[in-house]
Amino acid sequence: MSTVKIIDKEFAISIPEERILAEVDRLAKQISQDFEGKNPLFLGVLNGSFMFAADLFRRITIPAEISFVKLASYEGTASTGVIKEVIGLSENITGRPIIIVEDIVDTGCTMRKLIENLGTRSPESIHVCTLLLKPEKLKVALDVEYVALEIPNDFIVGYGLDYDGYGRNLRDIYTVVE
Ligand code: IMP
Ligand code: MG
């Protein structure tokens, strides 16, 4: 089995590139069907989703736009805790269907914050499309409509996902070896 070492941890291949791309294909077909004539705006969440967003978007067969946002975390006051600010959204999203493109939904907290923020800008609707979902870790009520792959509760890297900034360039997805 092929393994890689990133910083101090050993990782083994868990989802090969061909499998990932087959699922991306399936999602792109489904989304193209569901949003026919609706002019959706895809919104990739940086950094992790850049590779998935590129592979997904080039398979979309209907007219659509894509943009990217970044979530900047900073410590708020003791009462508010960690605040995530949405930066980089210059498009007017009023009245448009938005498809958020994420690398992974873990606890779901990040996604919920983003949905709340976008909701204040009056889009027609907000949909969530994620490459990976860890169903066991999900701790907020969240309707994740489009999921490429469900995975167990282990730390993974590759295909855009990182361990301390490294591993994003791996073509396959790797799971940490305990
Ligand atoms: P959540 O708010 O707990 O859903 O966290 C989502 C974010 O945590 C993702 O966008 C990733 O950046 C990061 N994350 C969660 N699990 C993993 C993992 O297994 N590998 C790499 N990043 C992860
Ligand atoms: Mg992310």
PDB file of C-alpha atoms and ligand atoms in Angstrom:
ATOM      1  CA  MET A   1       0.000   0.000   0.000  1.00  0.00           C
ATOM      2  CA  SER A   2       1.260   3.455  -0.945  1.00  0.00           C
ATOM      3  CA  THR A   3       2.013   5.726   2.012  1.00  0.00           C
ATOM      4  CA  VAL A   4       3.378   9.254   2.400  1.00  0.00           C
ATOM      5  CA  LYS A   5       4.867  11.120   5.325  1.00  0.00           C
ATOM      6  CA  ILE A   6       3.676  14.686   5.895  1.00  0.00           C
ATOM      7  CA  ILE A   7       5.490  16.591   8.624  1.00  0.00           C
ATOM      8  CA  ASP A   8       5.317  14.069  11.498  1.00  0.00           C
ATOM      9  CA  LYS A   9       2.474  11.794  10.381  1.00  0.00           C
ATOM     10  CA  GLU A  10       2.170   8.759   8.115  1.00  0.00           C
ATOM     11  CA  PHE A  11      -0.758   8.653   5.656  1.00  0.00           C
ATOM     12  CA  ALA A  12      -2.062   5.763   3.503  1.00  0.00           C
ATOM     13  CA  ILE A  13      -4.204   5.993   0.343  1.00  0.00           C
ATOM     14  CA  SER A  14      -7.888   5.629   1.142  1.00  0.00           C
ATOM     15  CA  ILE A  15      -9.718   7.064  -1.895  1.00  0.00           C
ATOM     16  CA  PRO A  16      -7.987   6.838  -5.279  1.00  0.00           C
ATOM     17  CA  GLU A  17      -8.275   9.692  -7.781  1.00  0.00           C
ATOM     18  CA  GLU A  18     -10.435   7.651 -10.216  1.00  0.00           C
ATOM     19  CA  ARG A  19     -13.033   7.056  -7.512  1.00  0.00           C
ATOM     20  CA  ILE A  20     -13.068  10.747  -6.533  1.00  0.00           C
ATOM     21  CA  LEU A  21     -13.516  11.864 -10.140  1.00  0.00           C
ATOM     22  CA  ALA A  22     -16.301   9.332 -10.762  1.00  0.00           C
ATOM     23  CA  GLU A  23     -18.232  10.848  -7.840  1.00  0.00           C
ATOM     24  CA  VAL A  24     -17.474  14.414  -8.990  1.00  0.00           C
ATOM     25  CA  ASP A  25     -18.877  13.423 -12.390  1.00  0.00           C
ATOM     26  CA  ARG A  26     -22.055  12.112 -10.791  1.00  0.00           C
ATOM     27  CA  LEU A  27     -22.560  15.324  -8.765  1.00  0.00           C
ATOM     28  CA  ALA A  28     -21.918  17.578 -11.782  1.00  0.00           C
ATOM     29  CA  LYS A  29     -24.558  15.723 -13.820  1.00  0.00           C
ATOM     30  CA  GLN A  30     -27.068  15.926 -10.969  1.00  0.00           C
ATOM     31  CA  ILE A  31     -26.463  19.651 -10.335  1.00  0.00           C
ATOM     32  CA  SER A  32     -26.600  20.469 -14.070  1.00  0.00           C
ATOM     33  CA  GLN A  33     -30.001  18.761 -14.178  1.00  0.00           C
ATOM     34  CA  ASP A  34     -31.341  20.331 -10.984  1.00  0.00           C
ATOM     35  CA  PHE A  35     -30.317  23.906 -11.914  1.00  0.00           C
ATOM     36  CA  GLU A  36     -31.224  23.914 -15.607  1.00  0.00           C
ATOM     37  CA  GLY A  37     -32.388  27.442 -16.528  1.00  0.00           C
ATOM     38  CA  LYS A  38     -31.656  28.802 -13.025  1.00  0.00           C
ATOM     39  CA  ASN A  39     -28.300  30.557 -13.535  1.00  0.00           C
ATOM     40  CA  PRO A  40     -26.663  29.427 -10.262  1.00  0.00           C
ATOM     41  CA  LEU A  41     -23.585  30.972  -8.680  1.00  0.00           C
ATOM     42  CA  PHE A  42     -21.092  28.417  -7.375  1.00  0.00           C
ATOM     43  CA  LEU A  43     -19.223  29.662  -4.335  1.00  0.00           C
ATOM     44  CA  GLY A  44     -16.033  27.769  -3.507  1.00  0.00           C
ATOM     45  CA  VAL A  45     -14.676  28.002   0.031  1.00  0.00           C
ATOM     46  CA  LEU A  46     -10.900  28.556   0.003  1.00  0.00           C
ATOM     47  CA  ASN A  47      -8.406  27.068   0.436  1.00  0.00           C
ATOM     48  CA  GLY A  48      -9.507  23.453   0.689  1.00  0.00           C
ATOM     49  CA  SER A  49     -12.121  23.345  -2.084  1.00  0.00           C
ATOM     50  CA  PHE A  50     -10.035  24.735  -4.950  1.00  0.00           C
ATOM     51  CA  MET A  51      -9.299  21.390  -6.602  1.00  0.00           C
ATOM     52  CA  PHE A  52     -12.779  19.948  -6.130  1.00  0.00           C
ATOM     53  CA  ALA A  53     -14.370  23.217  -7.325  1.00  0.00           C
ATOM     54  CA  ALA A  54     -12.246  23.181 -10.505  1.00  0.00           C
ATOM     55  CA  ASP A  55     -13.031  19.540 -11.330  1.00  0.00           C
ATOM     56  CA  LEU A  56     -16.728  19.979 -10.523  1.00  0.00           C
ATOM     57  CA  PHE A  57     -17.205  23.253 -12.375  1.00  0.00           C
ATOM     58  CA  ARG A  58     -15.588  22.081 -15.611  1.00  0.00           C
ATOM     59  CA  ARG A  59     -18.143  19.254 -15.703  1.00  0.00           C
ATOM     60  CA  ILE A  60     -21.140  21.595 -15.299  1.00  0.00           C
ATOM     61  CA  THR A  61     -23.046  21.765 -18.594  1.00  0.00           C
ATOM     62  CA  ILE A  62     -25.448  24.672 -17.924  1.00  0.00           C
ATOM     63  CA  PRO A  63     -24.678  28.431 -17.876  1.00  0.00           C
ATOM     64  CA  ALA A  64     -23.283  29.226 -14.413  1.00  0.00           C
ATOM     65  CA  GLU A  65     -20.766  31.459 -12.635  1.00  0.00           C
ATOM     66  CA  ILE A  66     -18.171  30.633 -10.015  1.00  0.00           C
ATOM     67  CA  SER A  67     -16.554  32.744  -7.329  1.00  0.00           C
ATOM     68  CA  PHE A  68     -14.566  32.025  -4.171  1.00  0.00           C
ATOM     69  CA  VAL A  69     -14.719  33.158  -0.579  1.00  0.00           C
ATOM     70  CA  LYS A  70     -12.399  32.740   2.331  1.00  0.00           C
ATOM     71  CA  LEU A  71     -13.422  32.415   5.953  1.00  0.00           C
ATOM     72  CA  ALA A  72     -11.138  34.368   8.242  1.00  0.00           C
ATOM     73  CA  SER A  73     -11.208  33.150  11.838  1.00  0.00           C
ATOM     74  CA  TYR A  74     -10.284  35.453  14.648  1.00  0.00           C
ATOM     75  CA  GLU A  75     -10.856  35.270  18.377  1.00  0.00           C
ATOM     76  CA  GLY A  76     -13.753  37.463  19.405  1.00  0.00           C
ATOM     77  CA  THR A  77     -14.568  38.539  22.924  1.00  0.00           C
ATOM     78  CA  ALA A  78     -15.045  35.841  25.547  1.00  0.00           C
ATOM     79  CA  SER A  79     -18.797  35.984  25.000  1.00  0.00           C
ATOM     80  CA  THR A  80     -18.733  35.535  21.221  1.00  0.00           C
ATOM     81  CA  GLY A  81     -15.907  32.999  20.886  1.00  0.00           C
ATOM     82  CA  VAL A  82     -14.365  32.337  17.473  1.00  0.00           C
ATOM     83  CA  ILE A  83     -15.853  34.508  14.743  1.00  0.00           C
ATOM     84  CA  LYS A  84     -15.670  33.587  11.076  1.00  0.00           C
ATOM     85  CA  GLU A  85     -15.791  36.500   8.709  1.00  0.00           C
ATOM     86  CA  VAL A  86     -16.628  35.900   5.038  1.00  0.00           C
ATOM     87  CA  ILE A  87     -14.130  37.720   2.841  1.00  0.00           C
ATOM     88  CA  GLY A  88     -13.858  38.093  -0.923  1.00  0.00           C
ATOM     89  CA  LEU A  89     -17.522  38.058  -1.904  1.00  0.00           C
ATOM     90  CA  SER A  90     -17.911  40.894  -4.400  1.00  0.00           C
ATOM     91  CA  GLU A  91     -20.844  39.462  -6.389  1.00  0.00           C
ATOM     92  CA  ASN A  92     -24.387  40.624  -5.749  1.00  0.00           C
ATOM     93  CA  ILE A  93     -26.118  37.377  -4.763  1.00  0.00           C
ATOM     94  CA  THR A  94     -29.604  38.866  -4.338  1.00  0.00           C
ATOM     95  CA  GLY A  95     -32.232  36.653  -5.956  1.00  0.00           C
ATOM     96  CA  ARG A  96     -29.778  34.006  -7.179  1.00  0.00           C
ATOM     97  CA  PRO A  97     -29.455  30.342  -6.273  1.00  0.00           C
ATOM     98  CA  ILE A  98     -26.113  29.818  -4.511  1.00  0.00           C
ATOM     99  CA  ILE A  99     -24.279  26.483  -4.479  1.00  0.00           C
ATOM    100  CA  ILE A 100     -21.608  26.458  -1.761  1.00  0.00           C
ATOM    101  CA  VAL A 101     -18.681  24.191  -2.712  1.00  0.00           C
ATOM    102  CA  GLU A 102     -16.742  22.846   0.300  1.00  0.00           C
ATOM    103  CA  ASP A 103     -13.956  20.332   0.704  1.00  0.00           C
ATOM    104  CA  ILE A 104     -15.302  18.691   3.839  1.00  0.00           C
ATOM    105  CA  VAL A 105     -18.144  19.061   6.310  1.00  0.00           C
ATOM    106  CA  ASP A 106     -16.937  17.841   9.671  1.00  0.00           C
ATOM    107  CA  THR A 107     -18.863  19.287  12.645  1.00  0.00           C
ATOM    108  CA  GLY A 108     -20.785  21.500  10.214  1.00  0.00           C
ATOM    109  CA  CYS A 109     -20.104  24.649  12.273  1.00  0.00           C
ATOM    110  CA  THR A 110     -18.188  26.380   9.471  1.00  0.00           C
ATOM    111  CA  MET A 111     -20.934  25.648   6.962  1.00  0.00           C
ATOM    112  CA  ARG A 112     -23.664  26.890   9.254  1.00  0.00           C
ATOM    113  CA  LYS A 113     -21.854  30.184   9.864  1.00  0.00           C
ATOM    114  CA  LEU A 114     -21.415  30.664   6.121  1.00  0.00           C
ATOM    115  CA  ILE A 115     -25.075  29.893   5.388  1.00  0.00           C
ATOM    116  CA  GLU A 116     -26.161  32.371   8.071  1.00  0.00           C
ATOM    117  CA  ASN A 117     -23.927  35.060   6.617  1.00  0.00           C
ATOM    118  CA  LEU A 118     -25.058  34.483   3.005  1.00  0.00           C
ATOM    119  CA  GLY A 119     -28.679  34.386   4.161  1.00  0.00           C
ATOM    120  CA  THR A 120     -28.494  38.059   5.143  1.00  0.00           C
ATOM    121  CA  ARG A 121     -27.733  38.950   1.496  1.00  0.00           C
ATOM    122  CA  SER A 122     -31.105  37.736   0.149  1.00  0.00           C
ATOM    123  CA  PRO A 123     -30.133  34.937  -2.257  1.00  0.00           C
ATOM    124  CA  GLU A 124     -32.977  32.990  -3.889  1.00  0.00           C
ATOM    125  CA  SER A 125     -31.756  29.794  -2.221  1.00  0.00           C
ATOM    126  CA  ILE A 126     -28.621  28.281  -0.682  1.00  0.00           C
ATOM    127  CA  HIS A 127     -27.441  24.733  -1.451  1.00  0.00           C
ATOM    128  CA  VAL A 128     -24.478  22.833  -0.033  1.00  0.00           C
ATOM    129  CA  CYS A 129     -22.185  20.678  -2.170  1.00  0.00           C
ATOM    130  CA  THR A 130     -19.295  18.989  -0.374  1.00  0.00           C
ATOM    131  CA  LEU A 131     -16.615  16.605  -1.532  1.00  0.00           C
ATOM    132  CA  LEU A 132     -16.559  14.807   1.822  1.00  0.00           C
ATOM    133  CA  LEU A 133     -18.889  14.389   4.761  1.00  0.00           C
ATOM    134  CA  LYS A 134     -18.074  12.848   8.135  1.00  0.00           C
ATOM    135  CA  PRO A 135     -21.628  11.959   9.221  1.00  0.00           C
ATOM    136  CA  GLU A 136     -20.529  10.781  12.680  1.00  0.00           C
ATOM    137  CA  LYS A 137     -19.056  14.174  13.524  1.00  0.00           C
ATOM    138  CA  LEU A 138     -21.918  16.365  12.276  1.00  0.00           C
ATOM    139  CA  LYS A 139     -23.229  18.251  15.295  1.00  0.00           C
ATOM    140  CA  VAL A 140     -25.468  20.967  13.857  1.00  0.00           C
ATOM    141  CA  ALA A 141     -28.694  20.679  11.870  1.00  0.00           C
ATOM    142  CA  LEU A 142     -27.575  20.993   8.279  1.00  0.00           C
ATOM    143  CA  ASP A 143     -29.081  19.910   4.977  1.00  0.00           C
ATOM    144  CA  VAL A 144     -26.091  18.773   2.909  1.00  0.00           C
ATOM    145  CA  GLU A 145     -27.753  18.212  -0.462  1.00  0.00           C
ATOM    146  CA  TYR A 146     -24.798  17.133  -2.584  1.00  0.00           C
ATOM    147  CA  VAL A 147     -22.138  14.818  -1.137  1.00  0.00           C
ATOM    148  CA  ALA A 148     -19.453  13.154  -3.257  1.00  0.00           C
ATOM    149  CA  LEU A 149     -18.297  10.725  -0.553  1.00  0.00           C
ATOM    150  CA  GLU A 150     -19.099   9.932   3.072  1.00  0.00           C
ATOM    151  CA  ILE A 151     -16.052   9.009   5.141  1.00  0.00           C
ATOM    152  CA  PRO A 152     -15.369   7.694   8.648  1.00  0.00           C
ATOM    153  CA  ASN A 153     -14.204   9.946  11.428  1.00  0.00           C
ATOM    154  CA  ASP A 154     -10.460   9.912  10.573  1.00  0.00           C
ATOM    155  CA  PHE A 155      -8.153  12.757   9.588  1.00  0.00           C
ATOM    156  CA  ILE A 156      -7.507  12.880   5.831  1.00  0.00           C
ATOM    157  CA  VAL A 157      -5.365  14.870   3.370  1.00  0.00           C
ATOM    158  CA  GLY A 158      -4.998  15.243  -0.385  1.00  0.00           C
ATOM    159  CA  TYR A 159      -7.015  16.545  -3.344  1.00  0.00           C
ATOM    160  CA  GLY A 160      -6.985  20.045  -1.832  1.00  0.00           C
ATOM    161  CA  LEU A 161      -7.159  19.076   1.845  1.00  0.00           C
ATOM    162  CA  ASP A 162      -4.174  19.761   4.058  1.00  0.00           C
ATOM    163  CA  TYR A 163      -2.343  18.823   7.201  1.00  0.00           C
ATOM    164  CA  ASP A 164      -0.818  22.065   8.502  1.00  0.00           C
ATOM    165  CA  GLY A 165      -0.723  23.479   4.976  1.00  0.00           C
ATOM    166  CA  TYR A 166       0.858  20.437   3.300  1.00  0.00           C
ATOM    167  CA  GLY A 167      -0.566  17.555   1.285  1.00  0.00           C
ATOM    168  CA  ARG A 168      -3.010  19.559  -0.845  1.00  0.00           C
ATOM    169  CA  ASN A 169      -1.211  18.531  -4.051  1.00  0.00           C
ATOM    170  CA  LEU A 170      -1.707  14.780  -3.547  1.00  0.00           C
ATOM    171  CA  ARG A 171      -3.973  13.457  -6.317  1.00  0.00           C
ATOM    172  CA  ASP A 172      -5.575  10.772  -4.135  1.00  0.00           C
ATOM    173  CA  ILE A 173      -7.079  11.117  -0.664  1.00  0.00           C
ATOM    174  CA  TYR A 174      -5.000   9.701   2.202  1.00  0.00           C
ATOM    175  CA  THR A 175      -5.994   8.748   5.745  1.00  0.00           C
ATOM    176  CA  VAL A 176      -3.705   9.166   8.742  1.00  0.00           C
ATOM    177  CA  VAL A 177      -2.172   5.915   9.982  1.00  0.00           C
ATOM    178  CA  GLU A 178      -2.517   5.763  13.769  1.00  0.00           C
TER     179      GLU A 178
HETATM  180  P1  IMP B   1     -16.251  21.972  10.528  1.00  0.00           P
HETATM  181  O1  IMP B   1     -16.584  23.399  10.855  1.00  0.00           O
HETATM  182  O2  IMP B   1     -15.982  21.174  11.762  1.00  0.00           O
HETATM  183  O3  IMP B   1     -17.267  21.302   9.636  1.00  0.00           O
HETATM  184  O4  IMP B   1     -14.840  21.998   9.830  1.00  0.00           O
HETATM  185  C1  IMP B   1     -14.677  22.080   8.492  1.00  0.00           C
HETATM  186  C2  IMP B   1     -13.237  22.427   8.156  1.00  0.00           C
HETATM  187  O5  IMP B   1     -12.300  21.713   8.955  1.00  0.00           O
HETATM  188  C3  IMP B   1     -12.972  21.988   6.740  1.00  0.00           C
HETATM  189  O6  IMP B   1     -13.309  23.006   5.811  1.00  0.00           O
HETATM  190  C4  IMP B   1     -11.497  21.657   6.754  1.00  0.00           C
HETATM  191  O7  IMP B   1     -10.751  22.811   6.464  1.00  0.00           O
HETATM  192  C5  IMP B   1     -11.231  21.212   8.172  1.00  0.00           C
HETATM  193  N1  IMP B   1     -11.183  19.730   8.289  1.00  0.00           N
HETATM  194  C6  IMP B   1     -12.079  18.941   8.913  1.00  0.00           C
HETATM  195  N2  IMP B   1     -11.734  17.633   8.864  1.00  0.00           N
HETATM  196  C7  IMP B   1     -10.572  17.595   8.156  1.00  0.00           C
HETATM  197  C8  IMP B   1      -9.708  16.517   7.729  1.00  0.00           C
HETATM  198  O8  IMP B   1      -9.925  15.303   7.993  1.00  0.00           O
HETATM  199  N3  IMP B   1      -8.614  16.874   7.009  1.00  0.00           N
HETATM  200  C9  IMP B   1      -8.319  18.169   6.677  1.00  0.00           C
HETATM  201  N4  IMP B   1      -9.110  19.206   7.051  1.00  0.00           N
HETATM  202  C10 IMP B   1     -10.222  18.923   7.783  1.00  0.00           C
HETATM  203 MG    MG B   2     -12.536  24.049   4.192  1.00  0.00          MG
END
